[in-house]
PDB file of C-alpha atoms in Angstrom:
ATOM      1  CA  MET V  19      64.082  28.747  35.871  1.00  0.00           C
ATOM      2  CA  GLY V  20      65.242  25.848  37.962  1.00  0.00           C
ATOM      3  CA  PRO V  21      61.510  25.372  38.337  1.00  0.00           C
ATOM      4  CA  LEU V  22      61.298  25.145  35.059  1.00  0.00           C
ATOM      5  CA  LEU V  23      63.965  23.171  33.931  1.00  0.00           C
ATOM      6  CA  GLU V  24      63.325  20.596  35.988  1.00  0.00           C
ATOM      7  CA  PHE V  25      59.575  20.819  34.241  1.00  0.00           C
ATOM      8  CA  LEU V  26      61.210  20.400  31.275  1.00  0.00           C
ATOM      9  CA  ALA V  27      63.271  17.820  31.681  1.00  0.00           C
ATOM     10  CA  VAL V  28      60.932  15.159  33.188  1.00  0.00           C
ATOM     11  CA  TRP V  29      57.635  16.095  30.720  1.00  0.00           C
ATOM     12  CA  TRP V  30      59.666  16.810  27.533  1.00  0.00           C
ATOM     13  CA  TRP V  31      58.353  13.700  26.181  1.00  0.00           C
ATOM     14  CA  ALA V  32      55.017  14.760  26.641  1.00  0.00           C
ATOM     15  CA  ALA V  33      54.704  17.203  24.114  1.00  0.00           C
ATOM     16  CA  PRO V  34      55.402  15.041  20.799  1.00  0.00           C
ATOM     17  CA  ALA V  35      53.705  11.816  22.131  1.00  0.00           C
ATOM     18  CA  ALA V  36      50.730  13.690  22.673  1.00  0.00           C
ATOM     19  CA  ALA V  37      50.991  15.423  18.891  1.00  0.00           C
ATOM     20  CA  GLY V  38      51.608  12.313  17.662  1.00  0.00           C
ATOM     21  CA  ALA V  39      48.930  10.353  19.166  1.00  0.00           C
ATOM     22  CA  GLY V  40      46.862  13.019  17.610  1.00  0.00           C
ATOM     23  CA  THR V  41      47.803  12.812  14.387  1.00  0.00           C
ATOM     24  CA  VAL V  42      47.041   9.422  14.543  1.00  0.00           C
ATOM     25  CA  GLY V  43      43.908   9.828  15.958  1.00  0.00           C
ATOM     26  CA  TYR V  44      43.447  12.079  12.807  1.00  0.00           C
ATOM     27  CA  VAL V  45      44.395  10.298  10.561  1.00  0.00           C
ATOM     28  CA  ALA V  46      42.285   7.062  11.436  1.00  0.00           C
ATOM     29  CA  ALA V  47      39.117   9.332  11.763  1.00  0.00           C
ATOM     30  CA  THR V  48      39.635  10.511   8.175  1.00  0.00           C
ATOM     31  CA  THR V  49      40.497   7.521   6.891  1.00  0.00           C
ATOM     32  CA  GLY V  50      37.587   5.688   8.420  1.00  0.00           C
ATOM     33  CA  ARG V  51      35.010   8.775   7.240  1.00  0.00           C
ATOM     34  CA  ARG V  52      37.114   8.075   3.696  1.00  0.00           C
ATOM     35  CA  ARG V  53      36.101   3.967   4.025  1.00  0.00           C
ATOM     36  CA  ALA V  54      32.679   5.024   4.639  1.00  0.00           C
ATOM     37  CA  ARG V  55      32.109   7.358   2.129  1.00  0.00           C
ATOM     38  CA  ARG V  56      34.596   5.183  -0.612  1.00  0.00           C
ATOM     39  CA  LEU V  57      31.495   1.842   0.667  1.00  0.00           C
ATOM     40  CA  ALA V  58      29.055   2.472  -2.198  1.00  0.00           C
ATOM     41  CA  LEU V  59      32.171   2.895  -4.553  1.00  0.00           C
ATOM     42  CA  ASP V  60      33.710   0.054  -3.857  1.00  0.00           C
ATOM     43  CA  ALA V  61      31.016  -2.152  -3.722  1.00  0.00           C
ATOM     44  CA  ALA V  62      29.566  -0.698  -7.343  1.00  0.00           C
ATOM     45  CA  ARG V  63      33.061  -1.835  -8.101  1.00  0.00           C
ATOM     46  CA  HIS V  64      32.962  -4.914  -6.498  1.00  0.00           C
ATOM     47  CA  GLN V  65      29.978  -5.666  -8.366  1.00  0.00           C
ATOM     48  CA  GLU V  66      31.645  -4.667 -11.861  1.00  0.00           C
ATOM     49  CA  GLN V  67      33.689  -7.276 -10.926  1.00  0.00           C
ATOM     50  CA  HIS V  68      31.466 -10.310 -10.453  1.00  0.00           C
ATOM     51  CA  ALA V  69      29.673  -9.024 -14.372  1.00  0.00           C
ATOM     52  CA  VAL V  70      32.608  -9.480 -15.875  1.00  0.00           C
ATOM     53  CA  ARG V  71      33.692 -12.669 -14.401  1.00  0.00           C
ATOM     54  CA  GLU V  72      30.258 -13.502 -15.520  1.00  0.00           C
ATOM     55  CA  LEU V  73      30.527 -12.524 -19.061  1.00  0.00           C
ATOM     56  CA  LEU V  74      33.671 -13.992 -19.213  1.00  0.00           C
ATOM     57  CA  SER V  75      31.881 -17.332 -17.839  1.00  0.00           C
ATOM     58  CA  ALA V  76      28.901 -16.521 -20.363  1.00  0.00           C
ATOM     59  CA  ARG V  77      31.370 -16.222 -23.444  1.00  0.00           C
ATOM     60  CA  ALA V  78      32.865 -19.754 -22.884  1.00  0.00           C
ATOM     61  CA  ARG V  79      29.812 -21.077 -23.011  1.00  0.00           C
ATOM     62  CA  THR V  80      28.723 -19.893 -26.015  1.00  0.00           C
ATOM     63  CA  ARG V  81      31.823 -20.486 -27.187  1.00  0.00           C
ATOM     64  CA  ALA V  82      31.603 -24.105 -25.836  1.00  0.00           C
ATOM     65  CA  ALA V  83      27.849 -24.518 -27.339  1.00  0.00           C
ATOM     66  CA  GLN V  84      28.627 -23.271 -31.284  1.00  0.00           C
ATOM     67  CA  ALA V  85      31.566 -26.437 -31.009  1.00  0.00           C
ATOM     68  CA  GLU V  86      28.688 -28.278 -29.793  1.00  0.00           C
ATOM     69  CA  VAL V  87      26.284 -27.602 -32.786  1.00  0.00           C
ATOM     70  CA  GLN V  88      29.414 -27.737 -35.246  1.00  0.00           C
ATOM     71  CA  ALA V  89      30.201 -31.486 -33.722  1.00  0.00           C
ATOM     72  CA  ALA V  90      27.019 -32.214 -34.232  1.00  0.00           C
ATOM     73  CA  ARG V  91      26.443 -30.971 -37.507  1.00  0.00           C
ATOM     74  CA  ALA V  92      29.768 -32.511 -38.398  1.00  0.00           C
ATOM     75  CA  THR V  93      27.992 -36.017 -37.408  1.00  0.00           C
ATOM     76  CA  ARG V  94      25.302 -35.540 -38.753  1.00  0.00           C
ATOM     77  CA  SER V  95      24.395 -36.372 -35.096  1.00  0.00           C
ATOM     78  CA  ALA V  96      20.573 -36.479 -34.327  1.00  0.00           C
ATOM     79  CA  SER V  97      21.287 -33.913 -30.937  1.00  0.00           C
ATOM     80  CA  HIS V  98      22.212 -31.773 -33.250  1.00  0.00           C
ATOM     81  CA  SER V  99      19.138 -29.443 -32.632  1.00  0.00           C
ATOM     82  CA  GLU V 100      19.279 -29.837 -29.310  1.00  0.00           C
ATOM     83  CA  ALA V 101      22.841 -28.166 -29.528  1.00  0.00           C
ATOM     84  CA  ARG V 102      21.274 -25.663 -31.082  1.00  0.00           C
ATOM     85  CA  ARG V 103      19.002 -25.253 -28.713  1.00  0.00           C
ATOM     86  CA  ALA V 104      21.771 -25.489 -26.261  1.00  0.00           C
ATOM     87  CA  LEU V 105      23.361 -22.494 -28.430  1.00  0.00           C
ATOM     88  CA  ASN V 106      20.150 -19.932 -27.944  1.00  0.00           C
ATOM     89  CA  GLN V 107      19.934 -20.864 -24.773  1.00  0.00           C
ATOM     90  CA  ALA V 108      23.798 -19.670 -24.167  1.00  0.00           C
ATOM     91  CA  ARG V 109      23.521 -16.379 -26.156  1.00  0.00           C
ATOM     92  CA  GLU V 110      20.758 -15.305 -24.512  1.00  0.00           C
ATOM     93  CA  ALA V 111      22.780 -15.624 -21.102  1.00  0.00           C
ATOM     94  CA  GLN V 112      25.625 -13.594 -22.488  1.00  0.00           C
ATOM     95  CA  ARG V 113      23.627 -10.830 -24.125  1.00  0.00           C
ATOM     96  CA  THR V 114      22.184 -10.436 -20.408  1.00  0.00           C
ATOM     97  CA  ALA V 115      25.589 -10.827 -18.782  1.00  0.00           C
ATOM     98  CA  THR V 116      26.383  -7.918 -21.401  1.00  0.00           C
ATOM     99  CA  LEU V 117      23.894  -6.288 -20.064  1.00  0.00           C
ATOM    100  CA  LEU V 118      24.661  -6.177 -16.691  1.00  0.00           C
ATOM    101  CA  LEU V 119      28.377  -5.609 -17.294  1.00  0.00           C
ATOM    102  CA  ARG V 120      26.844  -2.077 -18.456  1.00  0.00           C
ATOM    103  CA  ALA V 121      24.788  -1.523 -15.717  1.00  0.00           C
ATOM    104  CA  ALA V 122      27.405  -2.119 -13.038  1.00  0.00           C
ATOM    105  CA  ARG V 123      29.642   0.375 -15.176  1.00  0.00           C
ATOM    106  CA  THR V 124      26.624   2.909 -14.683  1.00  0.00           C
ATOM    107  CA  ARG V 125      26.850   2.335 -11.289  1.00  0.00           C
ATOM    108  CA  VAL V 126      30.375   2.994 -10.860  1.00  0.00           C
ATOM    109  CA  LYS V 127      30.433   6.161 -12.075  1.00  0.00           C
ATOM    110  CA  ALA V 128      27.019   6.935 -11.077  1.00  0.00           C
ATOM    111  CA  GLU V 129      28.821   6.221  -6.868  1.00  0.00           C
ATOM    112  CA  ARG V 130      31.989   8.172  -8.501  1.00  0.00           C
ATOM    113  CA  ALA V 131      30.167  11.487  -9.154  1.00  0.00           C
ATOM    114  CA  GLN V 132      28.447  10.980  -5.642  1.00  0.00           C
ATOM    115  CA  LEU V 133      32.233  10.483  -4.070  1.00  0.00           C
ATOM    116  CA  ALA V 134      33.322  14.179  -5.410  1.00  0.00           C
ATOM    117  CA  ALA V 135      29.271  15.627  -3.512  1.00  0.00           C
ATOM    118  CA  ARG V 136      31.051  16.407  -0.015  1.00  0.00           C
ATOM    119  CA  ASP V 137      28.053  16.973   1.746  1.00  0.00           C
ATOM    120  CA  ALA V 138      26.288  13.546   1.110  1.00  0.00           C
ATOM    121  CA  GLU V 139      25.002  11.103   3.149  1.00  0.00           C
ATOM    122  CA  LEU V 140      27.565   8.431   4.283  1.00  0.00           C
ATOM    123  CA  PRO V 141      26.424   5.383   1.696  1.00  0.00           C
ATOM    124  CA  LEU V 142      25.440   2.550   4.964  1.00  0.00           C
ATOM    125  CA  ALA V 143      24.016   5.401   6.485  1.00  0.00           C
ATOM    126  CA  ARG V 144      21.154   6.122   3.998  1.00  0.00           C
ATOM    127  CA  ILE V 145      20.264   2.534   3.187  1.00  0.00           C
ATOM    128  CA  VAL V 146      20.216   1.791   7.051  1.00  0.00           C
ATOM    129  CA  ARG V 147      17.755   4.918   6.953  1.00  0.00           C
ATOM    130  CA  GLU V 148      15.608   3.591   3.708  1.00  0.00           C
ATOM    131  CA  HIS V 149      15.536   0.544   5.921  1.00  0.00           C
ATOM    132  CA  ASP V 150      14.557   2.808   9.005  1.00  0.00           C
ATOM    133  CA  ALA V 151      11.476   4.462   6.813  1.00  0.00           C
ATOM    134  CA  ILE V 152      10.514   0.907   5.060  1.00  0.00           C
ATOM    135  CA  ALA V 153       9.878  -0.942   8.813  1.00  0.00           C
ATOM    136  CA  ALA V 154       7.986   2.850  10.230  1.00  0.00           C
ATOM    137  CA  ARG V 155       5.661   2.551   7.687  1.00  0.00           C
ATOM    138  CA  TRP V 156       4.690  -0.900   8.113  1.00  0.00           C
ATOM    139  CA  LEU V 157       4.560  -0.778  11.911  1.00  0.00           C
ATOM    140  CA  GLU V 158       1.776   1.978  11.144  1.00  0.00           C
ATOM    141  CA  TYR V 159      -0.815  -0.939  10.158  1.00  0.00           C
ATOM    142  CA  GLU V 160       0.268  -2.853  13.036  1.00  0.00           C
ATOM    143  CA  THR V 161      -0.004  -0.118  16.024  1.00  0.00           C
ATOM    144  CA  ASP V 162      -2.836   1.890  14.036  1.00  0.00           C
ATOM    145  CA  VAL V 163      -6.014   0.611  15.216  1.00  0.00           C
ATOM    146  CA  GLU V 164      -8.290   2.556  12.304  1.00  0.00           C
ATOM    147  CA  LEU V 165      -5.670   1.206   9.814  1.00  0.00           C
ATOM    148  CA  ALA V 166      -5.423  -2.328  11.028  1.00  0.00           C
ATOM    149  CA  ILE V 167      -9.270  -2.213  10.828  1.00  0.00           C
ATOM    150  CA  ALA V 168      -8.952  -0.897   7.739  1.00  0.00           C
ATOM    151  CA  VAL V 169      -6.342  -2.995   5.567  1.00  0.00           C
ATOM    152  CA  PRO V 170      -6.518  -6.115   8.222  1.00  0.00           C
ATOM    153  CA  GLN V 171      -4.550  -8.072   5.347  1.00  0.00           C
ATOM    154  CA  MET V 172      -1.356  -6.467   5.623  1.00  0.00           C
ATOM    155  CA  SER V 173      -1.047  -7.918   9.176  1.00  0.00           C
ATOM    156  CA  ASP V 174      -2.114 -11.499   7.439  1.00  0.00           C
ATOM    157  CA  PRO V 175       0.644 -13.727   7.751  1.00  0.00           C
ATOM    158  CA  HIS V 176      -1.144 -15.989   5.700  1.00  0.00           C
ATOM    159  CA  HIS V 177      -2.027 -14.167   2.961  1.00  0.00           C
ATOM    160  CA  PRO V 178       1.374 -14.808  -0.065  1.00  0.00           C
ATOM    161  CA  THR V 179       2.137 -11.168  -0.257  1.00  0.00           C
ATOM    162  CA  THR V 180       2.670 -10.134   3.081  1.00  0.00           C
ATOM    163  CA  ALA V 181       4.399 -13.605   3.948  1.00  0.00           C
ATOM    164  CA  ALA V 182       7.141 -12.044   1.050  1.00  0.00           C
ATOM    165  CA  TYR V 183       6.579  -8.903   2.645  1.00  0.00           C
ATOM    166  CA  LEU V 184       7.469 -10.413   5.902  1.00  0.00           C
ATOM    167  CA  GLN V 185       9.791 -12.763   4.552  1.00  0.00           C
ATOM    168  CA  ALA V 186      11.999  -9.957   3.156  1.00  0.00           C
ATOM    169  CA  MET V 187      11.550  -8.076   6.192  1.00  0.00           C
ATOM    170  CA  GLN V 188      14.183 -11.120   8.485  1.00  0.00           C
ATOM    171  CA  ARG V 189      16.575 -11.125   5.329  1.00  0.00           C
ATOM    172  CA  ALA V 190      17.215  -6.838   5.433  1.00  0.00           C
ATOM    173  CA  GLN V 191      17.683  -7.945   9.213  1.00  0.00           C
ATOM    174  CA  TRP V 192      19.893 -10.694   9.210  1.00  0.00           C
ATOM    175  CA  LEU V 193      21.787  -8.366   6.997  1.00  0.00           C
ATOM    176  CA  ARG V 194      21.407  -5.068   8.725  1.00  0.00           C
ATOM    177  CA  PRO V 195      24.831  -3.746  10.622  1.00  0.00           C
ATOM    178  CA  PRO V 196      24.883  -2.654  14.583  1.00  0.00           C
ATOM    179  CA  SER V 197      24.725   1.120  13.460  1.00  0.00           C
ATOM    180  CA  GLY V 198      25.618   3.288   9.850  1.00  0.00           C
ATOM    181  CA  ALA V 199      28.875   4.171  11.486  1.00  0.00           C
ATOM    182  CA  THR V 200      29.908   0.042  10.887  1.00  0.00           C
ATOM    183  CA  ARG V 201      32.483  -0.651   9.320  1.00  0.00           C
ATOM    184  CA  MET V 202      31.473  -2.749   6.434  1.00  0.00           C
ATOM    185  CA  ASP V 203      33.049  -4.885   3.877  1.00  0.00           C
ATOM    186  CA  PRO V 204      31.948  -4.214  -0.146  1.00  0.00           C
ATOM    187  CA  ALA V 205      29.946  -7.384  -0.660  1.00  0.00           C
ATOM    188  CA  ASP V 206      28.299  -7.226   2.819  1.00  0.00           C
ATOM    189  CA  PHE V 207      26.970  -3.724   1.764  1.00  0.00           C
ATOM    190  CA  VAL V 208      25.651  -4.995  -1.946  1.00  0.00           C
ATOM    191  CA  ALA V 209      24.040  -7.853  -0.279  1.00  0.00           C
ATOM    192  CA  TYR V 210      22.340  -5.772   2.559  1.00  0.00           C
ATOM    193  CA  ALA V 211      21.177  -3.130  -0.097  1.00  0.00           C
ATOM    194  CA  ALA V 212      19.625  -5.288  -2.069  1.00  0.00           C
ATOM    195  CA  ALA V 213      17.631  -7.028   0.775  1.00  0.00           C
ATOM    196  CA  VAL V 214      16.700  -3.217   1.299  1.00  0.00           C
ATOM    197  CA  ARG V 215      15.429  -2.561  -2.212  1.00  0.00           C
ATOM    198  CA  GLU V 216      13.760  -6.721  -2.000  1.00  0.00           C
ATOM    199  CA  LEU V 217      12.354  -5.101   0.475  1.00  0.00           C
ATOM    200  CA  ASN V 218      10.785  -2.093  -0.573  1.00  0.00           C
ATOM    201  CA  GLU V 219       9.297  -3.546  -3.933  1.00  0.00           C
ATOM    202  CA  ALA V 220       7.702  -6.454  -1.430  1.00  0.00           C
ATOM    203  CA  PHE V 221       6.366  -4.046   0.816  1.00  0.00           C
ATOM    204  CA  ALA V 222       5.036  -1.791  -1.629  1.00  0.00           C
ATOM    205  CA  ALA V 223       3.363  -5.098  -3.203  1.00  0.00           C
ATOM    206  CA  ALA V 224       1.911  -6.599  -0.169  1.00  0.00           C
ATOM    207  CA  GLU V 225       0.233  -2.863   0.331  1.00  0.00           C
ATOM    208  CA  ALA V 226      -1.295  -2.285  -2.663  1.00  0.00           C
ATOM    209  CA  ALA V 227      -2.480  -6.027  -2.500  1.00  0.00           C
ATOM    210  CA  ALA V 228      -4.059  -4.794   0.939  1.00  0.00           C
ATOM    211  CA  LEU V 229      -5.888  -2.005  -0.498  1.00  0.00           C
ATOM    212  CA  ARG V 230      -7.257  -3.308  -2.702  1.00  0.00           C
ATOM    213  CA  ALA V 231      -7.977  -6.280  -1.268  1.00  0.00           C
ATOM    214  CA  SER V 232     -10.318  -3.689   1.357  1.00  0.00           C
ATOM    215  CA  ALA V 233     -11.993  -1.875  -1.398  1.00  0.00           C
ATOM    216  CA  GLU V 234     -13.216  -4.941  -3.170  1.00  0.00           C
ATOM    217  CA  ARG V 235     -14.853  -5.680   0.173  1.00  0.00           C
ATOM    218  CA  GLY V 236     -16.298  -1.936   0.822  1.00  0.00           C
ATOM    219  CA  ARG V 237     -17.746  -2.788  -3.520  1.00  0.00           C
ATOM    220  CA  ARG V 238     -19.215  -5.997  -1.733  1.00  0.00           C
ATOM    221  CA  ARG V 239     -20.680  -4.836   1.807  1.00  0.00           C
ATOM    222  CA  PRO V 240     -24.453  -3.763   1.074  1.00  0.00           C
ATOM    223  CA  GLU V 241     -25.928  -0.271   1.216  1.00  0.00           C
ATOM    224  CA  VAL V 242     -27.828   0.568   4.631  1.00  0.00           C
ATOM    225  CA  PRO V 243     -29.933   3.450   4.232  1.00  0.00           C
ATOM    226  CA  PRO V 244     -29.539   6.385   6.698  1.00  0.00           C
ATOM    227  CA  ARG V 245     -32.647   6.172   8.901  1.00  0.00           C
ATOM    228  CA  GLU V 246     -33.655   9.780   8.195  1.00  0.00           C
ATOM    229  CA  SER V 247     -34.063   8.848   5.209  1.00  0.00           C
ATOM    230  CA  ALA V 248     -35.223   5.541   4.736  1.00  0.00           C
ATOM    231  CA  THR V 249     -38.107   4.674   2.626  1.00  0.00           C
ATOM    232  CA  ARG V 250     -41.343   3.313   4.690  1.00  0.00           C
ATOM    233  CA  ALA V 251     -43.920   1.456   3.669  1.00  0.00           C
ATOM    234  CA  ASP V 252     -47.788   3.150   3.418  1.00  0.00           C
ATOM    235  CA  PRO V 253     -49.888   1.247   6.633  1.00  0.00           C
ATOM    236  CA  PRO V 254     -52.876  -0.296   4.633  1.00  0.00           C
ATOM    237  CA  ARG V 255     -55.614   1.941   3.433  1.00  0.00           C
ATOM    238  CA  ILE V 256     -59.462   0.492   5.502  1.00  0.00           C
ATOM    239  CA  ILE V 257     -62.372   1.188   3.420  1.00  0.00           C
ATOM    240  CA  ARG V 258     -65.268   1.569   5.141  1.00  0.00           C
ATOM    241  CA  THR V 259     -68.427  -0.139   3.182  1.00  0.00           C
ATOM    242  CA  GLU V 260     -71.991   1.690   4.522  1.00  0.00           C
ATOM    243  CA  PRO V 261     -74.688  -1.412   5.219  1.00  0.00           C
ATOM    244  CA  ALA V 262     -77.289  -1.197   2.448  1.00  0.00           C
ATOM    245  CA  PRO V 263     -80.213   0.487   2.594  1.00  0.00           C
ATOM    246  CA  PRO V 264     -83.288  -1.488   3.862  1.00  0.00           C
ATOM    247  CA  ALA V 265     -85.941  -2.537   0.564  1.00  0.00           C
ATOM    248  CA  PRO V 266     -88.510   0.181   0.787  1.00  0.00           C
ATOM    249  CA  GLN V 267     -91.565  -1.460   1.783  1.00  0.00           C
ATOM    250  CA  THR V 268     -94.771  -0.190   0.492  1.00  0.00           C
ATOM    251  CA  SER V 269     -98.105   0.194   2.199  1.00  0.00           C
ATOM    252  CA  GLY V 270    -101.308  -1.410   1.610  1.00  0.00           C
ATOM    253  CA  PRO V 271    -102.315  -5.068   1.280  1.00  0.00           C
ATOM    254  CA  ALA V 272     -99.666  -7.409  -0.946  1.00  0.00           C
ATOM    255  CA  GLU V 273    -100.378  -7.701  -4.487  1.00  0.00           C
ATOM    256  CA  ARG V 274    -102.528 -11.193  -5.774  1.00  0.00           C
ATOM    257  CA  VAL V 275    -100.946 -12.749  -8.834  1.00  0.00           C
ATOM    258  CA  VAL V 276    -103.713 -14.396 -10.582  1.00  0.00           C
ATOM    259  CA  ARG V 277    -103.047 -16.817 -13.045  1.00  0.00           C
ATOM    260  CA  ALA V 278    -105.606 -17.959 -15.643  1.00  0.00           C
ATOM    261  CA  VAL V 279    -107.031 -21.651 -15.762  1.00  0.00           C
ATOM    262  CA  TRP V 280    -107.615 -22.600 -19.423  1.00  0.00           C
ATOM    263  CA  PRO V 281    -110.485 -24.408 -19.795  1.00  0.00           C
ATOM    264  CA  VAL V 282    -112.968 -22.843 -17.434  1.00  0.00           C
ATOM    265  CA  PRO V 283    -114.029 -25.366 -14.947  1.00  0.00           C
ATOM    266  CA  ARG V 284    -118.103 -26.062 -14.860  1.00  0.00           C
ATOM    267  CA  ARG V 285    -120.126 -24.588 -12.307  1.00  0.00           C
ATOM    268  CA  SER V 286    -121.918 -27.053 -10.317  1.00  0.00           C
ATOM    269  CA  ARG V 287    -125.748 -26.657  -9.589  1.00  0.00           C
ATOM    270  CA  HIS V 288    -124.781 -25.282  -6.105  1.00  0.00           C
ATOM    271  CA  ASP V 289    -123.594 -22.831  -7.701  1.00  0.00           C
ATOM    272  CA  PRO V 290    -124.992 -18.668  -7.254  1.00  0.00           C
ATOM    273  CA  GLN V 291    -125.987 -17.672 -10.638  1.00  0.00           C
TER     274      GLN V 291
END
């Protein structure tokens, strides 16, 4: 038992240290996965808080516009119409802020329900996958020769819809994290998700415009009939005419034409009787 006791005396601390390190590693990994799974929910709550602040600001502007209308009405100021117009704009902004807050709260409920599904994909990994899918669809128009010839507008940066897509692609690429497992703040996640959503809309608009232009170009192209069914002009018809037969000749002396002379000339004396 001597060697065993010596071993325990030297390495007695190794087992608690290993257990402690394992516990810390497990807690860190679990916390990281939980934080990654809650990223979309935290982002939705971040948007909800932003919507609440916007609604409070809109209500404050509405109250200020109402005060301006009452002041202009009391003083019979000429700016009463302008104050009334500002009040209508403030009320419209308040209604918009109210709708945005409702949408944000609905999103929070949806993300909370999504979090309950244990086998759901991580939010950041899902956005990165959507980003990659859009980029792959666009690369088909750049690498496929047949597509590039059939739909050249998708590679034309001078066209407005294609230029808008390229700008959206740059914004999304700038906000893209290194990987789907990168730790990200809720505000950055909101910005990246919005950029990918705008990228998808810009690609759909550019693709629709390019396909429409290709179809229009195909309709304007003159149709060339195939060779086997091509119509050929008939050769000119040549009408041969036989020479007219000569006029028949009569045998015998030609007839003399005798014309009557009047009055009859007198005979001379030498004429025979």
